[in-house]
Amino acid sequence: MNMPNGRLRIIKRLSLLCLSASAGHGMAQESSADLAKQLANPIAALVSVPLQLNYDEHIGLNDDGERWTLNVQPVIPIDLNPEWNLISRTIVPLIAQDDIVPGDSQSGLGDVVQSVFFSPKAPTSSGWIWGVGPVALLPTGTDDALTADKWGAGPTAVALKQDGGWTYGGLVNHISSFAGDDDRADISASFLQPFVSFTTPEAVTYSLNTESTYDWKGSQWSVPVNATLSKVTKVGTQLISVGGGVRYWAKSADGSPDDWGLRAFITLLYPK
C-alpha cells in the first residue's frame, strides 16, 4: 500500500521523538543508578547531605527509655590534586529522649563526630577503593545526658569494592579521649561497620550493615544490625535518595538500646 509522502514524514518524526524520549529515560535511569552506587560508597566524590532518623527503645538501667536521633551527616569531597581527594564526613546528632534517666527527658545537640579521609581518585589494580585519615569527637552536647563531655581523637579507615550492582567493604575507627571533664568516664572505643549493598538498574538499593562499637573501658559490645531499602528520585529539581528500614540489636552494652529499632532517611544529592 502506498502512503502519501506527507504522512510518511509525520510518522518518521513521531518515531524519532519516541526513540529520543526512550533514550532520555534510559539515560536518566542510568544516571540515577550511578548516583545510588556512589551513595553506597562512603568516600565517593559526591556532595550529599544525609538526614538519618533513628528510633530506639529499652534504654537505660530500667530498660524503660526511648530515643529519637536525627543525624545530619554532610559529606563534602575536596579535590586536592589529580591523584587525591579529601573527603569530609560529619555526624551532627539531634536527640530527643525520655526515661533513660527515670522520670526525666532531654532534647538537644549531642556530640559531633568529624572524620576526614585521604583517598586516591583511582581504585587499586584489583578494584578496591580506600581512604584513611583522622577522626575527632567534639563535646558539643547541650545537656549532661547528651554528651560524654570529653575530647577524643584517633584514626579511621575505609575500604570497599564495587562490582556490577554490588558494593561491599567496611569502615573502622578508634576514638580515645585526651581531655575534658575529669569527673566523666574516659573513652576508648572502636567502631566497626562492615557493609554490603546491591543497587538495581532502577536505582533501588538494598543494604545490610552493622554499626558495632566495642568499649575497651567497659569490655562491652554494642552491635546493631541494619537492613534498609532506598531509592534515588527527584523532587522538583532536587535529586534525593529516600528510604528506611529496621535494625536489630544483636548485642547491647549496659544501658544501651535493645531489641528492635527503626531508621528512615532522606539524602540530598548535589552531583557535579
Coordinates of C-alpha atoms in Angstrom, one line a residue:
M1 CA 0.0 0.0 0.0
N2 CA 1.4 3.4 -1.0
M3 CA 1.5 6.1 1.7
P4 CA 1.5 9.8 0.9
N5 CA 4.9 11.4 1.5
G6 CA 3.5 14.0 4.0
R7 CA 2.0 11.3 6.2
L8 CA 5.2 9.2 5.9
R9 CA 7.3 12.2 7.1
I10 CA 5.0 12.7 10.1
I11 CA 5.3 9.0 11.1
K12 CA 9.1 9.2 10.8
R13 CA 9.2 12.3 13.0
L14 CA 6.9 10.7 15.7
S15 CA 9.1 7.6 15.6
L16 CA 12.3 9.7 16.2
L17 CA 10.6 11.6 19.1
C18 CA 9.6 8.3 20.7
L19 CA 13.1 6.9 20.3
S20 CA 14.6 10.1 21.7
A21 CA 12.3 10.0 24.7
S22 CA 13.1 6.4 25.4
A23 CA 16.8 7.1 25.2
G24 CA 16.4 10.1 27.5
H25 CA 14.5 8.0 30.0
G26 CA 17.3 5.3 29.8
M27 CA 20.0 7.9 30.4
A28 CA 18.2 9.4 33.4
Q29 CA 17.7 5.9 34.8
E30 CA 21.3 5.1 34.3
S31 CA 22.3 8.4 36.0
S32 CA 20.1 7.7 39.0
A33 CA 21.6 4.2 39.3
D34 CA 25.1 5.6 39.2
L35 CA 24.2 8.1 41.9
A36 CA 22.8 5.3 44.0
K37 CA 26.0 3.4 43.7
Q38 CA 28.0 6.4 44.6
L39 CA 25.9 6.8 47.8
A40 CA 26.8 3.2 48.7
N41 CA 30.5 4.4 48.7
P42 CA 31.2 6.3 51.9
I43 CA 34.1 8.2 50.2
A44 CA 32.6 8.9 46.8
A45 CA 33.4 12.3 45.3
L46 CA 29.7 13.3 45.7
V47 CA 28.4 16.2 47.8
S48 CA 25.5 14.9 49.8
V49 CA 23.6 15.7 53.0
P50 CA 22.0 12.6 54.6
L51 CA 19.3 13.3 57.2
Q52 CA 19.0 10.0 59.1
L53 CA 16.3 9.5 61.7
N54 CA 16.7 6.6 64.2
Y55 CA 14.3 5.3 66.9
D56 CA 15.5 3.0 69.7
E57 CA 13.9 1.8 72.9
H58 CA 14.5 -0.3 76.0
I59 CA 17.4 2.1 77.0
G60 CA 18.7 2.8 80.5
L61 CA 19.3 0.8 83.6
N62 CA 15.5 0.1 83.9
D63 CA 15.1 -0.5 80.1
D64 CA 12.2 2.0 80.0
G65 CA 13.9 4.7 77.9
E66 CA 13.4 5.6 74.3
R67 CA 15.4 7.9 72.0
W68 CA 14.9 9.7 68.7
T69 CA 18.1 10.7 67.0
L70 CA 18.3 12.8 63.8
N71 CA 21.8 12.5 62.4
V72 CA 22.7 15.3 60.0
Q73 CA 25.7 13.9 58.1
P74 CA 27.1 16.2 55.3
V75 CA 29.7 14.6 53.1
I76 CA 32.0 17.1 51.3
P77 CA 34.7 16.0 48.8
I78 CA 37.6 18.3 48.2
D79 CA 39.8 17.9 45.1
L80 CA 43.4 18.0 46.4
N81 CA 45.2 17.2 43.1
P82 CA 44.9 14.9 40.1
E83 CA 45.5 11.9 42.2
W84 CA 43.9 12.5 45.6
N85 CA 40.6 13.6 47.1
L86 CA 39.9 14.7 50.7
I87 CA 36.5 13.6 52.0
S88 CA 35.0 15.3 55.0
R89 CA 32.2 13.3 56.8
T90 CA 30.5 14.9 59.7
I91 CA 27.9 13.5 62.1
V92 CA 25.8 16.0 64.0
P93 CA 23.2 14.3 66.2
L94 CA 20.0 16.0 67.3
I95 CA 18.5 13.9 70.1
A96 CA 15.2 13.7 72.0
Q97 CA 14.9 11.0 74.7
D98 CA 12.6 10.1 77.6
D99 CA 13.0 7.9 80.7
I100 CA 16.6 7.0 80.1
V101 CA 17.1 8.7 83.4
P102 CA 13.9 7.6 85.1
G103 CA 11.2 10.3 85.1
D104 CA 13.3 12.7 83.1
S105 CA 13.7 13.8 79.4
Q106 CA 16.2 15.6 77.4
S107 CA 16.5 17.1 73.9
G108 CA 19.2 19.0 72.1
L109 CA 22.5 18.6 70.3
G110 CA 24.7 15.6 71.0
D111 CA 28.5 15.2 70.5
V112 CA 29.7 15.7 66.9
V113 CA 32.0 13.2 65.2
Q114 CA 34.2 14.5 62.4
S115 CA 36.1 12.3 60.0
V116 CA 38.5 13.2 57.2
F117 CA 39.6 10.6 54.6
F118 CA 42.5 11.0 52.2
S119 CA 41.5 8.8 49.3
P120 CA 43.1 8.1 45.9
K121 CA 40.9 9.0 43.0
A122 CA 41.7 5.8 41.1
P123 CA 40.9 2.4 42.5
T124 CA 43.7 -0.2 43.0
S125 CA 44.6 -2.6 40.2
S126 CA 42.2 -5.1 41.8
G127 CA 39.4 -2.6 42.0
W128 CA 39.5 -1.6 45.7
I129 CA 38.6 1.9 46.8
W130 CA 40.2 3.1 50.1
G131 CA 40.8 6.1 52.3
V132 CA 42.5 6.8 55.7
G133 CA 42.6 9.8 58.0
P134 CA 41.8 11.1 61.4
V135 CA 38.5 11.1 63.4
A136 CA 37.6 13.5 66.2
L137 CA 35.0 13.6 68.9
L138 CA 33.8 17.1 69.8
P139 CA 31.9 17.6 73.2
T140 CA 29.2 19.7 71.7
G141 CA 26.3 18.2 73.7
T142 CA 23.9 20.7 75.1
D143 CA 22.8 18.6 78.1
D144 CA 24.8 16.5 80.6
A145 CA 22.8 13.4 79.5
L146 CA 23.6 14.0 75.8
T147 CA 27.3 14.4 76.0
A148 CA 30.4 12.4 77.1
D149 CA 32.0 15.8 77.9
K150 CA 35.3 14.5 76.5
W151 CA 37.5 15.5 73.6
G152 CA 38.6 12.5 71.6
A153 CA 40.6 11.6 68.5
G154 CA 42.0 8.6 66.7
P155 CA 42.5 7.0 63.2
T156 CA 39.8 6.0 60.7
A157 CA 39.9 3.9 57.5
V158 CA 37.6 2.6 54.9
A159 CA 37.9 0.1 52.1
L160 CA 35.3 -1.2 49.6
K161 CA 34.9 -2.7 46.2
Q162 CA 32.1 -2.2 43.7
D163 CA 31.3 -5.0 41.2
G164 CA 28.3 -4.7 39.0
G165 CA 25.4 -3.7 41.3
W166 CA 27.3 -4.9 44.4
T167 CA 29.1 -2.8 46.9
Y168 CA 30.9 -4.4 49.9
G169 CA 33.6 -3.4 52.3
G170 CA 34.0 -1.8 55.8
L171 CA 34.6 1.3 57.7
V172 CA 36.5 1.4 61.1
N173 CA 37.7 4.0 63.6
H174 CA 39.0 4.2 67.1
I175 CA 38.5 7.1 69.4
S176 CA 40.4 7.7 72.7
S177 CA 39.7 10.7 74.9
F178 CA 42.5 13.1 75.7
A179 CA 40.8 16.0 77.5
G180 CA 37.5 17.0 79.1
D181 CA 35.7 16.8 82.4
D182 CA 37.8 14.8 84.8
D183 CA 34.6 13.6 86.5
R184 CA 33.3 11.9 83.4
A185 CA 34.5 8.4 82.2
D186 CA 37.4 8.2 79.8
I187 CA 36.7 7.0 76.3
S188 CA 38.4 4.2 74.4
A189 CA 36.0 2.9 71.7
S190 CA 36.4 1.1 68.4
F191 CA 33.8 1.3 65.7
L192 CA 33.4 -1.3 63.0
Q193 CA 30.9 -1.0 60.1
P194 CA 31.1 -3.9 57.6
F195 CA 28.5 -3.3 54.8
V196 CA 27.1 -4.9 51.7
S197 CA 24.5 -3.5 49.3
F198 CA 23.0 -4.2 45.9
T199 CA 21.8 -1.5 43.5
T200 CA 19.4 -2.3 40.7
P201 CA 19.2 -0.5 37.3
E202 CA 16.1 1.3 38.6
A203 CA 18.3 3.0 41.3
V204 CA 16.9 0.9 44.2
T205 CA 19.5 -0.1 46.8
Y206 CA 19.1 -2.9 49.3
S207 CA 21.6 -2.6 52.2
L208 CA 22.8 -4.6 55.2
N209 CA 25.4 -3.4 57.7
T210 CA 26.3 -3.4 61.4
E211 CA 27.4 -0.3 63.3
S212 CA 29.3 -2.1 66.1
T213 CA 31.1 -0.4 68.9
Y214 CA 33.5 -2.1 71.4
D215 CA 34.0 -0.2 74.7
W216 CA 37.5 -1.1 75.8
K217 CA 37.0 0.5 79.2
G218 CA 33.8 -1.5 80.0
S219 CA 34.8 -4.6 77.8
Q220 CA 31.3 -4.5 76.1
W221 CA 30.0 -4.7 72.6
S222 CA 27.0 -2.8 71.1
V223 CA 26.0 -4.5 67.8
P224 CA 23.0 -3.1 65.9
V225 CA 22.3 -4.8 62.5
N226 CA 20.6 -2.5 60.0
A227 CA 18.6 -3.6 56.9
T228 CA 17.4 -0.8 54.7
L229 CA 16.0 -0.1 51.2
S230 CA 16.4 3.2 49.4
K231 CA 15.5 4.8 46.0
V232 CA 17.1 7.7 44.2
T233 CA 14.5 10.0 42.7
K234 CA 13.8 13.7 42.1
V235 CA 11.5 16.2 43.8
G236 CA 11.2 19.2 41.5
T237 CA 14.8 19.9 40.6
Q238 CA 16.3 18.4 43.7
L239 CA 17.8 14.9 43.5
I240 CA 17.3 12.9 46.6
S241 CA 17.6 9.4 48.0
V242 CA 14.8 8.3 50.3
G243 CA 14.5 5.1 52.3
G244 CA 14.1 3.3 55.5
G245 CA 14.3 0.0 57.3
V246 CA 14.7 -1.8 60.6
R247 CA 17.5 -2.6 63.0
Y248 CA 18.0 -5.3 65.5
W249 CA 20.4 -5.0 68.5
A250 CA 22.2 -8.4 68.4
K251 CA 24.3 -7.3 71.3
S252 CA 23.8 -4.4 73.8
A253 CA 26.1 -2.9 76.3
D254 CA 24.7 -1.9 79.7
G255 CA 22.1 0.9 79.3
S256 CA 22.2 0.7 75.5
P257 CA 19.1 0.1 73.3
D258 CA 17.7 -3.5 73.0
D259 CA 15.5 -5.5 70.7
W260 CA 14.2 -3.7 67.5
G261 CA 14.6 -0.1 66.2
L262 CA 13.6 1.9 63.2
R263 CA 15.5 4.0 60.6
A264 CA 14.3 6.5 58.0
F265 CA 16.4 8.8 55.9
I266 CA 16.4 11.4 53.1
T267 CA 19.7 12.3 51.4
L268 CA 20.0 15.5 49.4
L269 CA 22.3 15.0 46.4
Y270 CA 24.5 17.5 44.6
P271 CA 26.3 15.8 41.8
K272 CA 29.0 17.8 39.9

